[in-house]
XYZ file of C-alpha atoms in Angstrom:
412
model
C 17.253 15.345 -9.862
C 15.534 13.077 -12.387
C 12.183 11.457 -11.664
C 13.909 8.099 -12.180
C 16.307 8.572 -9.264
C 13.754 7.243 -6.754
C 13.673 3.852 -8.494
C 16.485 2.090 -6.656
C 17.894 -0.948 -8.410
C 15.399 -0.768 -11.280
C 17.685 0.018 -14.243
C 15.800 -2.216 -16.754
C 12.476 -0.680 -15.729
C 13.856 2.852 -16.055
C 15.094 2.044 -19.553
C 11.643 0.836 -20.620
C 9.747 3.743 -19.115
C 12.186 6.401 -20.261
C 11.992 5.060 -23.807
C 8.200 5.052 -23.760
C 8.093 8.599 -22.361
C 10.481 9.794 -25.068
C 8.340 8.179 -27.754
C 5.189 9.682 -26.251
C 6.754 13.151 -26.170
C 6.922 13.103 -29.951
C 3.158 12.577 -30.267
C 1.194 15.799 -30.452
C -2.567 16.259 -30.458
C -2.498 16.209 -34.268
C 0.028 13.387 -34.612
C -1.198 10.092 -33.182
C 0.357 7.833 -35.799
C 1.008 4.239 -34.662
C 4.693 4.511 -35.613
C 5.176 7.479 -33.298
C 3.712 5.471 -30.403
C 5.619 2.271 -31.105
C 6.877 1.940 -27.522
C 3.959 3.713 -25.876
C 0.588 2.199 -25.022
C -2.558 3.391 -23.303
C -2.478 0.962 -20.352
C 0.328 -0.297 -18.140
C 0.480 -2.795 -15.278
C 3.285 -2.327 -12.738
C 3.966 -5.497 -10.741
C 6.366 -6.390 -7.970
C 6.500 -7.351 -4.289
C 5.727 -4.888 -1.520
C 8.605 -2.443 -1.236
C 9.672 -2.711 -4.878
C 8.248 0.731 -5.624
C 5.325 -0.023 -7.943
C 3.507 3.223 -7.185
C 6.710 5.265 -7.324
C 7.532 3.833 -10.748
C 4.035 4.596 -12.027
C 4.160 8.152 -10.689
C 7.636 8.731 -12.118
C 6.369 7.556 -15.504
C 3.332 9.844 -15.217
C 5.658 12.776 -14.489
C 7.844 11.936 -17.492
C 4.806 11.742 -19.775
C 3.885 15.332 -18.878
C 7.440 16.665 -18.608
C 8.130 19.919 -20.470
C 11.797 19.218 -21.154
C 13.812 16.770 -23.234
C 14.630 14.061 -22.434
C 11.428 13.757 -20.423
C 11.639 13.173 -16.689
C 13.768 16.125 -15.570
C 12.016 16.301 -12.194
C 12.253 20.090 -12.109
C 9.675 21.474 -14.550
C 6.102 22.296 -13.609
C 4.802 19.164 -15.336
C 7.058 16.880 -13.284
C 6.592 18.764 -10.031
C 2.793 18.791 -10.065
C 2.586 15.068 -10.864
C 5.105 14.108 -8.184
C 3.184 16.145 -5.594
C -0.196 14.802 -6.803
C -1.470 18.261 -7.686
C -1.526 17.963 -11.475
C -4.850 18.782 -13.122
C -4.389 15.897 -15.566
C -3.561 13.261 -12.938
C -6.219 11.240 -11.160
C -4.956 8.919 -8.420
C -7.161 6.223 -6.916
C -5.698 4.776 -3.733
C -7.933 2.148 -2.083
C -7.805 2.592 1.667
C -10.340 -0.077 2.591
C -10.539 -3.781 1.994
C -11.565 -3.438 -1.656
C -12.013 -0.959 -4.468
C -15.620 -0.663 -5.617
C -17.298 0.139 -8.874
C -18.233 3.683 -7.843
C -14.629 4.903 -7.775
C -13.817 3.132 -11.039
C -16.766 4.674 -12.861
C -15.568 8.112 -11.813
C -12.093 7.195 -13.056
C -13.475 6.054 -16.412
C -15.386 9.332 -16.813
C -12.182 11.264 -16.176
C -10.362 9.151 -18.760
C -12.790 10.278 -21.459
C -11.766 13.929 -21.008
C -8.926 15.537 -22.915
C -5.904 16.761 -20.916
C -6.141 20.400 -19.874
C -2.519 21.436 -19.396
C -0.265 18.421 -19.974
C 0.255 16.067 -22.872
C -1.566 13.157 -21.259
C -4.410 12.576 -18.854
C -3.014 9.980 -16.452
C -5.229 7.615 -14.441
C -3.127 6.033 -11.684
C -4.749 3.082 -9.905
C -2.775 1.802 -6.909
C -3.454 -1.683 -5.524
C -5.436 -2.839 -8.537
C -5.513 -6.293 -6.948
C -8.256 -4.970 -4.622
C -10.684 -4.362 -7.491
C -14.001 -6.103 -7.082
C -15.197 -8.097 -10.100
C -17.792 -5.433 -10.859
C -15.177 -2.675 -10.658
C -12.792 -4.631 -12.895
C -15.522 -5.046 -15.519
C -16.209 -1.297 -15.413
C -12.505 -0.624 -15.956
C -12.315 -3.140 -18.781
C -14.627 -1.039 -20.958
C -12.223 1.918 -20.785
C -9.209 -0.272 -21.517
C -10.907 -1.742 -24.586
C -11.846 1.652 -26.004
C -9.207 4.073 -24.687
C -9.318 7.808 -25.240
C -6.571 9.109 -27.516
C -4.766 11.182 -24.894
C -5.372 9.082 -21.769
C -3.144 6.461 -20.183
C -3.993 4.016 -17.387
C -1.295 3.017 -14.882
C -2.279 0.028 -12.718
C -0.247 -1.363 -9.804
C -0.513 -4.875 -8.350
C 1.779 -7.419 -6.649
C 1.662 -9.781 -9.635
C -0.183 -10.327 -12.907
C -2.110 -13.177 -11.282
C -3.701 -10.693 -8.871
C -5.505 -8.954 -11.739
C -8.290 -10.415 -13.848
C -6.995 -11.966 -17.094
C -9.262 -9.723 -19.178
C -7.662 -6.646 -17.589
C -4.023 -7.716 -17.617
C -4.243 -8.896 -21.234
C -4.859 -5.295 -22.264
C -1.907 -3.874 -20.338
C 1.805 -3.745 -20.951
C 3.412 -5.369 -17.900
C 6.402 -3.781 -16.178
C 7.897 -6.107 -13.550
C 9.832 -4.546 -10.689
C 12.014 -6.376 -8.195
C 13.131 -5.619 -4.674
C 16.391 -3.664 -4.520
C 19.266 -5.330 -2.729
C 19.877 -4.477 0.942
C 23.134 -2.816 -0.106
C 21.279 -0.512 -2.490
C 18.706 0.396 0.173
C 21.447 0.985 2.735
C 23.177 3.309 0.297
C 19.956 5.278 -0.131
C 19.528 5.621 3.640
C 23.137 6.703 4.104
C 22.626 9.319 1.400
C 19.679 10.601 3.439
C 21.875 11.000 6.510
C 21.207 7.736 8.373
C 24.091 6.233 10.361
C 25.773 3.580 8.159
C 25.458 0.776 10.710
C 21.783 1.586 11.340
C 21.171 1.834 7.588
C 22.688 -1.604 6.938
C 20.693 -3.220 9.747
C 17.413 -1.643 8.599
C 17.985 -2.631 4.967
C 18.845 -6.220 5.926
C 15.946 -6.590 8.394
C 13.381 -5.410 5.841
C 14.825 -7.525 3.006
C 15.184 -4.573 0.641
C 11.823 -2.884 1.284
C 12.864 0.771 1.036
C 9.814 2.225 2.801
C 9.981 -0.173 5.743
C 13.743 0.282 5.956
C 13.384 4.050 6.193
C 10.798 3.719 8.957
C 12.937 1.225 10.876
C 16.026 3.392 10.591
C 14.391 6.654 11.627
C 11.506 5.793 13.978
C 12.121 4.483 17.497
C 8.535 3.206 17.866
C 8.987 1.047 14.756
C 12.181 -0.444 16.192
C 10.486 -1.251 19.498
C 7.559 -2.835 17.639
C 9.916 -5.083 15.655
C 11.815 -6.095 18.798
C 8.573 -7.113 20.496
C 7.479 -9.185 17.479
C 10.829 -10.998 17.298
C 10.599 -11.829 21.004
C 7.364 -13.748 20.405
C 8.940 -17.178 19.592
C 10.717 -17.206 22.959
C 7.458 -16.635 24.870
C 5.567 -19.715 23.716
C 6.181 -22.061 26.649
C 2.564 -22.901 27.573
C -0.859 -22.625 25.959
C -1.654 -19.533 28.006
C 1.561 -17.924 26.766
C 0.487 -18.551 23.164
C -2.888 -16.906 23.675
C -1.320 -13.949 25.473
C 1.278 -13.479 22.729
C -1.432 -13.536 20.060
C -3.497 -10.995 22.005
C -0.479 -8.689 22.308
C 0.243 -8.925 18.588
C -3.329 -8.076 17.583
C -3.586 -5.341 20.242
C -0.480 -3.692 18.810
C -2.008 -3.824 15.316
C -5.234 -2.267 16.621
C -3.211 0.463 18.335
C -1.430 1.171 15.047
C -4.789 1.514 13.299
C -6.175 3.806 15.979
C -3.110 6.035 15.916
C -3.180 6.239 12.126
C -6.902 6.804 11.630
C -8.647 8.323 14.669
C -7.735 11.954 14.034
C -8.444 11.626 10.339
C -11.792 9.900 10.928
C -12.936 12.616 13.328
C -11.910 15.359 10.906
C -13.751 13.681 8.007
C -16.907 13.216 10.083
C -16.889 16.830 11.289
C -16.288 18.124 7.760
C -19.172 16.076 6.350
C -21.524 17.183 9.126
C -20.608 20.805 8.455
C -21.161 20.398 4.729
C -24.555 18.776 5.313
C -25.597 21.266 7.967
C -26.010 18.532 10.550
C -26.270 20.095 13.999
C -27.501 23.466 12.736
C -30.617 24.813 14.447
C -33.538 26.850 13.272
C -32.803 29.378 16.000
C -29.420 30.044 14.473
C -30.758 31.597 11.225
C -29.714 35.165 10.513
C -31.985 36.173 7.660
C -32.907 39.884 7.810
C -36.622 39.266 7.743
C -36.561 36.418 10.251
C -38.194 37.206 13.535
C -36.200 36.825 16.721
C -37.098 33.701 18.676
C -39.260 34.145 21.699
C -37.517 34.086 25.065
C -37.190 30.524 26.324
C -38.007 28.963 22.950
C -36.100 25.739 22.201
C -33.924 25.625 19.112
C -34.974 22.952 16.628
C -32.326 20.895 14.880
C -32.547 21.028 11.102
C -32.940 17.693 9.310
C -31.054 17.411 6.020
C -32.401 14.904 3.527
C -29.856 12.135 2.934
C -27.572 13.210 5.791
C -27.992 9.971 7.726
C -27.172 7.887 4.661
C -24.069 9.944 3.869
C -22.787 9.666 7.428
C -23.449 5.925 7.449
C -21.529 5.498 4.186
C -18.594 7.460 5.616
C -18.622 5.324 8.743
C -18.553 2.182 6.600
C -15.570 3.524 4.658
C -13.719 4.408 7.844
C -14.295 0.963 9.330
C -12.978 -0.659 6.160
C -9.913 1.589 6.246
C -9.287 0.724 9.888
C -9.594 -2.963 9.124
C -7.081 -2.635 6.297
C -4.634 -0.825 8.598
C -4.877 -3.650 11.152
C -4.249 -6.304 8.487
C -1.297 -4.369 7.044
C 0.243 -4.041 10.495
C -0.160 -7.768 11.140
C 1.322 -8.549 7.746
C 4.468 -6.564 8.566
C 4.768 -8.411 11.880
C 4.383 -11.796 10.179
C 7.079 -10.879 7.650
C 9.484 -10.120 10.490
C 8.539 -13.385 12.175
C 9.068 -15.364 8.971
C 12.506 -13.795 8.638
C 13.387 -14.885 12.183
C 12.498 -18.522 11.532
C 14.345 -18.348 8.236
C 17.461 -17.285 10.157
C 17.001 -20.277 12.490
C 16.751 -22.651 9.532
C 19.820 -21.102 7.890
C 21.845 -21.654 11.058
C 20.633 -25.241 11.429
C 21.534 -26.100 7.846
C 24.799 -24.140 7.862
C 23.827 -22.247 4.722
C 26.378 -19.590 3.683
C 23.900 -16.674 3.506
C 23.455 -13.526 5.578
C 20.963 -13.371 8.406
C 17.888 -11.182 8.013
C 17.921 -10.229 11.695
C 21.615 -10.254 12.686
C 20.900 -8.278 15.880
C 18.890 -11.255 17.228
C 21.626 -13.819 16.717
C 21.650 -15.055 20.326
C 17.950 -15.983 20.365
C 18.225 -17.482 16.885
C 21.186 -19.633 17.937
C 19.330 -20.912 21.001
C 16.275 -21.820 18.928
C 18.475 -23.565 16.373
C 20.095 -25.613 19.153
C 16.839 -26.740 20.784
C 14.818 -27.585 17.668
C 15.209 -29.543 14.458
C 15.214 -28.203 10.881
C 11.959 -30.061 10.267
C 10.294 -28.243 13.177
C 11.633 -24.903 12.011
C 10.389 -25.493 8.491
C 6.905 -26.358 9.777
C 6.887 -23.188 11.898
C 8.003 -21.057 8.971
C 5.256 -22.573 6.823
C 2.724 -21.833 9.589
C 3.699 -18.157 9.595
C 3.425 -17.894 5.820
C 0.120 -19.788 5.853
C -1.296 -17.363 8.419
C -0.191 -14.459 6.253
C -1.902 -15.916 3.195
C -5.067 -16.665 5.159
C -5.413 -13.102 6.439
C -4.745 -11.680 2.975
C -7.265 -13.938 1.243
C -9.973 -13.681 3.918
C -9.986 -10.131 5.339
C -13.304 -10.834 7.043
C -11.742 -13.335 9.448
C -11.289 -12.410 13.101
C -7.538 -11.645 13.309
C -7.227 -12.744 16.933
C -8.477 -16.275 16.238
C -6.174 -16.633 13.247
C -3.120 -15.406 15.156
C -3.984 -17.604 18.135
C -4.019 -20.631 15.837
C -0.594 -19.549 14.577
C 0.990 -19.188 18.006
C -0.328 -22.626 19.022
C 1.194 -24.101 15.849
C 4.517 -22.413 16.618
C 4.549 -23.952 20.109
C 3.841 -27.501 18.986
C 5.999 -27.271 15.871
C-alpha cells in the first residue's frame, strides 16, 4: 500500500508531491545542486478545508522523502513506517492542542531544524494548524524559513493561505487540497467494511469530510449527537425554548471536552508531580545512613523549587486544550446546522441538487413549507456568522454566542 493511497480524490496533489519526493531522492548529502532539487523546496504550505486531509498529505510527503525504495512512497519500508506512525527520529511534529501555538514550541522546532538528519535523508518539521501561530511564533519561524538548513524541510498546514502571515506563506510552496466527493468518501468507507447505505449517508451528511464521515458511520454516540443538533430548529417556539436549546448545545460540547480530556489531564498531572517529587515526604527517604524517624514524628512534605510554576503552566495548557475541544465540538454542530438550513433553501428554490441530510427530509419539508427563502437565507447566514465569531474570538463565552444564534433563528 502506497503512502499516497490515503489521499482520497487528490490526484493532482499526489502528482506534485510524488514528483518532488522523486527529485529529492536523487539529492545526496554531497549533491545539493539546484538542478537536482528543481521540484523540491525546503518549505511547503498545505491548504484546504477541514476534512481535505492536509495533515495526511504532509505526513505522506514526509514518509516519501525518507522512503528507502524507488519510486519513493512505498509505505512498507522502515522509513515510511516510522514516519507514518510518528516514531521517526528525523520527524518532529508540532500539533497545537490549545487556542494558539506559542513561540516556545516554535523555537524548539527551529533548533531541531538546524540539526542534520540521523537516519533518513531529510529532517522533517511538520507543523499542523499553522493558522494558530501567534505573531511572535510566526516571526521565530520566519528566521528558519529564510535561512533553511540544507537537509531540513518544513511542512506547514493551514485552512488557506490567508490564514498564514504573508511573510511566512511567501517563502513556502503552496499545495492546495480540496474536499473529496461524497461518492469517493463512501467508497473508502465501504472498502473499510461499512454498510453501503450507511457509508453513503455518512459521506453525504459530512459533505466529504473523511474523518467526520468515518466517525458518523461507525460511532453510535456521534449519530445521536448529530440527530440532537438537527432537531434544534424545530424546538425554537418561544424565547425560553431558544435559551434551553443553546444551553443543551453548549452542555453537549462541554461533555465532549470532558470525555476527551479528563483522563489525559489527570495522567499528565500525576506524571508531572511524580517527576518533580511533589507529594514525597522526608520520612520516606531510604538512604543507608539516614536515621529512622522517631515514633509519632510527622512526615514533612518536600518542596521542589519551581514545582508550583510547572504545575500552573500545565494547568493553563490543559484549560486551553479543553477550550479548543469545546469550540471544535460546537463548530461541528454548526456545520450540521448550516447543512440543514441549506437543505431547506434548496427545497424552497427547487434546486436540482442532493440534500446534505436526506434522512431529515420530513422536518426539512415542513420548515420549507412554513417559511420563506428570505427567512431561510437569513437563518443560514446567522449560523455561519456564529461559526465565524467563535473561530475569530475564542475568548468569548460560547453560551452567550449560541444563545444569540438561537434567538436569531427563531425570529428569522
